[in-house]
Amino acid sequence: MSTSSNSEHPSAQTQQPLPDTMALRIGRIQARMAQACARVGRDPAEVELLPVSKTFDSNAIREALALGFTRFGENRMQEVAQKAPLLEDCNVHWVVIGSLQTNKAKEVARYASELQSLDRLELAEALERRLQLEGRTLDVLVQVKTSTEDTKSGLEPAELVPFLKQLSQYPSLHVKGLMTMAVLSDDPIAVRKCFSQLRELRDQARQEGIAGISLERLSMGMSGDFELAIEEGSTEIRVGSAVFGSRAAPA
Ligand SMILES: *Cc1c(COP(=O)(O)O)cnc(C)c1O
């Protein structure tokens, strides 16, 4: 690359980093999404990119809004409650992706357009009560534990079908699919297995034909593993650091 055009600005010649804007980062993610789809013959329109804005401020969210995104993943209701008033002039849909204490049901019913981490009846019960008070419904995904790591939350796979059957008692919760987090591992075979397991569980659960429950959606894949997830059938990838930059501290 020629630097001669910068010769009047010596400082510009030292350490020119590659341009790294959110638009470029998202463009690179979308290209990788399209390539993953092409490898398995999927239509890229079947896979959505959900930006995960946890730990990033309202200005970062505004930048993504300007690029056309309206749904944002967050894992703590306290953080949503802080950011929502700063973005009241925008059309933001908060997607809750973190494991929740039952006492957060009130905030979820108030702020969230969707919850992807439903993993127990106690939470469903609390959400139903709060949603009825607010006079609204909530789209939910059921989180399933596909890895054996103690830190990952979610239902045990064997509990899924009985759980889905019980969810039909809660008319304010609209079940749309399943969510998982894969094992954190350098071994792509182990990671892929988590994703294929979620897809297989979904297919088995569908065979049960549970009334009122659609399982179209599979939320799986993050910055480090989304290509494998797409190859295994993901319909939405939850991407934080690859969109917004690296987080200062793990959330
Ligand atoms: C933080 C988080 C993500 C995004 O993680 P990145 O590695 O930053 O892409 C996805 N899903 C859940 C449940 C998360 O908590």
Coordinates of C-alpha atoms and ligand atoms in Angstrom, one line a residue:
M1 CA 0.0 0.0 0.0
S2 CA 1.4 3.4 -0.9
T3 CA 1.8 6.0 1.9
S4 CA 3.1 8.8 -0.3
S5 CA -0.2 10.7 -0.2
N6 CA 0.3 11.0 3.5
S7 CA 3.7 12.5 3.3
E8 CA 2.6 15.9 4.5
H9 CA 1.2 14.2 7.6
P10 CA 4.0 12.2 9.2
S11 CA 1.9 11.1 12.1
A12 CA -0.5 9.4 9.7
Q13 CA 2.3 7.2 8.4
T14 CA 2.9 5.5 11.8
Q15 CA 0.6 2.7 12.8
Q16 CA -2.4 3.2 10.5
P17 CA -4.9 0.7 11.8
L18 CA -7.3 -0.9 9.5
P19 CA -10.6 1.0 9.5
D20 CA -12.8 -0.7 12.0
T21 CA -16.3 0.6 12.2
M22 CA -19.5 -1.1 13.3
A23 CA -20.7 -1.1 9.7
L24 CA -17.6 -2.9 8.6
R25 CA -17.7 -5.4 11.4
I26 CA -21.3 -6.2 10.7
G27 CA -20.5 -6.5 7.0
R28 CA -17.9 -9.1 7.7
I29 CA -20.2 -11.0 10.0
Q30 CA -22.9 -11.0 7.3
A31 CA -20.4 -12.3 4.7
R32 CA -19.4 -15.1 7.0
M33 CA -23.1 -15.9 7.7
A34 CA -23.7 -16.1 4.0
Q35 CA -20.8 -18.4 3.5
A36 CA -22.0 -20.7 6.3
C37 CA -25.4 -20.8 4.7
A38 CA -23.9 -21.6 1.3
R39 CA -21.9 -24.5 2.7
V40 CA -25.1 -26.3 3.7
G41 CA -27.5 -25.0 1.1
R42 CA -29.5 -22.7 3.3
D43 CA -31.1 -19.4 2.3
P44 CA -29.3 -16.5 4.1
A45 CA -32.7 -14.9 4.7
E46 CA -33.5 -17.7 7.1
V47 CA -30.9 -16.5 9.6
E48 CA -31.1 -13.3 11.6
L49 CA -28.3 -11.5 13.3
L50 CA -29.3 -10.4 16.8
P51 CA -26.8 -7.8 18.2
V52 CA -26.1 -8.4 21.9
S53 CA -25.6 -5.0 23.4
K54 CA -25.0 -6.0 27.0
T55 CA -22.2 -3.9 28.6
F56 CA -22.3 -1.5 25.7
D57 CA -23.9 1.9 26.2
S58 CA -26.9 3.6 24.5
N59 CA -24.6 5.4 22.0
A60 CA -23.4 2.0 20.7
I61 CA -27.0 0.9 20.4
R62 CA -27.8 4.1 18.5
E63 CA -25.0 3.3 16.0
A64 CA -26.6 -0.1 15.4
L65 CA -30.1 1.4 15.1
A66 CA -28.7 3.7 12.4
L67 CA -27.6 0.5 10.5
G68 CA -31.2 -0.8 10.6
F69 CA -31.2 -3.1 13.7
T70 CA -34.1 -2.8 16.1
R71 CA -33.8 -5.9 18.3
F72 CA -31.0 -6.0 21.0
G73 CA -30.0 -8.8 23.3
E74 CA -29.4 -8.0 26.9
N75 CA -28.8 -10.3 29.8
R76 CA -29.6 -8.2 32.9
M77 CA -32.8 -6.4 33.5
Q78 CA -31.1 -3.7 35.6
E79 CA -29.1 -2.7 32.5
V80 CA -32.2 -2.7 30.3
A81 CA -33.9 -0.4 32.9
Q82 CA -30.9 2.0 32.7
K83 CA -30.7 2.1 28.9
A84 CA -34.4 2.1 28.0
P85 CA -35.1 5.6 29.2
L86 CA -32.1 6.9 27.2
L87 CA -33.5 5.4 24.0
E88 CA -37.2 6.3 24.4
D89 CA -37.1 8.2 21.1
C90 CA -36.0 5.0 19.3
N91 CA -37.9 1.9 18.3
V92 CA -35.9 -0.6 20.4
H93 CA -37.1 -4.1 21.1
W94 CA -35.3 -5.7 24.1
V95 CA -34.6 -9.4 23.8
V96 CA -33.7 -10.9 27.2
I97 CA -31.1 -13.7 26.8
G98 CA -29.7 -14.1 30.3
S99 CA -30.8 -16.4 33.0
L100 CA -33.3 -14.6 35.2
Q101 CA -34.2 -14.6 38.9
T102 CA -37.9 -14.9 39.3
N103 CA -38.1 -11.5 41.0
K104 CA -37.2 -9.9 37.7
A105 CA -40.4 -11.0 36.0
K106 CA -41.9 -7.6 36.6
E107 CA -39.2 -5.8 34.6
V108 CA -39.3 -8.4 31.9
A109 CA -43.1 -7.9 31.5
R110 CA -42.6 -4.2 31.4
Y111 CA -39.6 -3.8 29.1
A112 CA -38.9 -7.0 27.1
S113 CA -40.4 -7.8 23.7
E114 CA -39.0 -11.3 24.0
L115 CA -37.4 -13.7 26.5
Q116 CA -35.0 -16.4 25.2
S117 CA -34.0 -17.9 28.5
L118 CA -37.1 -19.4 29.9
D119 CA -36.0 -22.4 31.9
R120 CA -38.4 -23.2 34.7
L121 CA -42.1 -23.1 35.5
E122 CA -41.7 -20.8 38.5
L123 CA -40.5 -18.1 36.1
A124 CA -43.3 -18.9 33.6
E125 CA -45.8 -18.5 36.4
A126 CA -44.4 -15.2 37.6
L127 CA -44.2 -13.9 34.0
E128 CA -47.8 -14.9 33.3
R129 CA -49.0 -13.0 36.4
R130 CA -47.1 -9.9 35.5
L131 CA -48.0 -10.0 31.8
Q132 CA -51.7 -10.2 32.7
L133 CA -51.3 -7.1 34.9
E134 CA -49.6 -5.3 32.0
G135 CA -52.2 -6.6 29.6
R136 CA -49.7 -8.0 27.1
T137 CA -48.1 -11.1 25.8
L138 CA -44.5 -12.2 25.5
D139 CA -42.7 -14.3 22.8
V140 CA -40.4 -16.8 24.6
L141 CA -37.8 -19.3 23.6
V142 CA -37.0 -22.2 26.0
Q143 CA -33.4 -22.4 27.0
V144 CA -32.0 -25.9 26.9
K145 CA -28.7 -27.1 28.4
T146 CA -26.8 -28.9 25.7
S147 CA -23.4 -28.8 27.4
T148 CA -22.3 -30.4 30.6
E149 CA -20.6 -27.2 32.0
D150 CA -22.0 -26.3 35.4
T151 CA -22.1 -22.7 34.5
K152 CA -24.6 -23.0 31.6
S153 CA -28.2 -22.7 32.6
G154 CA -31.2 -24.2 30.9
L155 CA -33.5 -27.2 31.0
E156 CA -32.1 -30.7 30.9
P157 CA -32.9 -32.2 27.4
A158 CA -35.1 -34.9 28.9
E159 CA -37.2 -32.3 30.7
L160 CA -38.0 -30.4 27.5
V161 CA -41.2 -32.1 26.2
P162 CA -42.9 -32.2 29.6
F163 CA -42.0 -28.6 30.2
L164 CA -43.4 -27.5 26.8
K165 CA -46.6 -29.3 27.6
Q166 CA -47.0 -27.5 30.9
L167 CA -46.3 -24.1 29.2
S168 CA -49.6 -24.3 27.5
Q169 CA -51.2 -23.3 30.8
Y170 CA -49.7 -19.8 30.4
P171 CA -51.7 -18.1 27.6
S172 CA -49.6 -14.9 27.8
L173 CA -46.4 -16.7 26.9
H174 CA -46.1 -17.4 23.2
V175 CA -43.5 -20.2 22.7
K176 CA -41.6 -19.7 19.4
G177 CA -38.6 -22.0 19.7
L178 CA -35.5 -23.0 21.6
M179 CA -32.2 -21.4 22.6
T180 CA -28.9 -22.8 23.7
M181 CA -25.4 -21.8 24.5
A182 CA -22.8 -24.3 23.3
V183 CA -19.9 -25.6 25.4
L184 CA -17.0 -23.1 25.4
S185 CA -14.4 -25.2 23.7
D186 CA -11.7 -25.1 21.0
D187 CA -13.0 -28.4 19.7
P188 CA -15.5 -27.7 16.9
I189 CA -16.8 -31.2 17.1
A190 CA -17.9 -30.7 20.7
V191 CA -19.4 -27.3 19.9
R192 CA -21.3 -28.6 16.8
K193 CA -22.7 -31.4 18.9
C194 CA -24.5 -28.9 21.2
F195 CA -26.1 -27.2 18.2
S196 CA -27.2 -30.4 16.5
Q197 CA -28.6 -31.7 19.8
L198 CA -30.8 -28.6 20.0
R199 CA -32.1 -29.1 16.5
E200 CA -32.8 -32.8 17.1
L201 CA -34.6 -31.9 20.4
R202 CA -36.7 -29.4 18.5
D203 CA -37.6 -32.0 15.8
Q204 CA -38.6 -34.6 18.5
A205 CA -40.6 -32.0 20.4
R206 CA -42.4 -31.0 17.1
Q207 CA -43.5 -34.7 16.7
E208 CA -45.5 -34.3 19.9
G209 CA -47.6 -31.7 18.2
I210 CA -48.1 -29.7 21.4
A211 CA -51.1 -27.3 21.0
G212 CA -50.3 -23.6 20.9
I213 CA -46.5 -24.1 20.6
S214 CA -44.6 -23.4 17.5
L215 CA -40.9 -24.3 17.4
E216 CA -39.8 -22.5 14.3
R217 CA -36.9 -20.7 15.9
L218 CA -33.5 -22.0 17.0
S219 CA -31.4 -19.3 18.7
M220 CA -27.9 -20.6 18.7
G221 CA -24.5 -19.3 17.9
M222 CA -22.4 -16.4 19.3
S223 CA -19.3 -14.4 18.1
G224 CA -17.0 -17.4 18.5
D225 CA -19.2 -20.2 17.1
F226 CA -21.9 -18.8 14.9
E227 CA -20.8 -20.5 11.6
L228 CA -21.1 -23.9 13.2
A229 CA -24.6 -23.0 14.6
I230 CA -25.8 -21.8 11.2
E231 CA -24.6 -25.1 9.6
E232 CA -26.6 -26.9 12.2
G233 CA -29.8 -25.0 11.6
S234 CA -29.7 -21.8 13.7
T235 CA -32.4 -19.2 12.7
E236 CA -30.8 -16.5 14.8
I237 CA -27.3 -15.9 16.1
R238 CA -26.7 -13.7 19.2
V239 CA -23.6 -11.7 18.5
G240 CA -22.0 -9.3 21.0
S241 CA -18.3 -8.7 20.7
A242 CA -18.0 -9.2 16.9
V243 CA -20.6 -6.4 16.4
F244 CA -19.7 -4.0 19.2
G245 CA -16.1 -4.7 19.9
S246 CA -14.6 -6.6 22.8
R247 CA -16.1 -6.2 26.2
A248 CA -14.0 -4.7 29.0
A249 CA -14.9 -7.4 31.4
P250 CA -16.9 -10.7 31.0
A251 CA -20.5 -10.1 31.7
Ligands
LIG1 C1 -23.1 -12.4 25.9 C2 -24.0 -13.4 25.2 C3 -23.9 -13.6 23.8 C4 -23.0 -12.9 22.9 O1 -21.7 -13.2 23.2 P1 -20.4 -12.8 22.3 O2 -19.4 -13.8 22.5 O3 -20.1 -11.4 22.7 O4 -20.9 -12.8 20.9 C5 -24.8 -14.5 23.3 N1 -25.7 -15.2 24.1 C6 -25.8 -15.0 25.4 C7 -26.8 -15.8 26.2 C8 -24.9 -14.1 26.0 O5 -25.0 -13.9 27.4

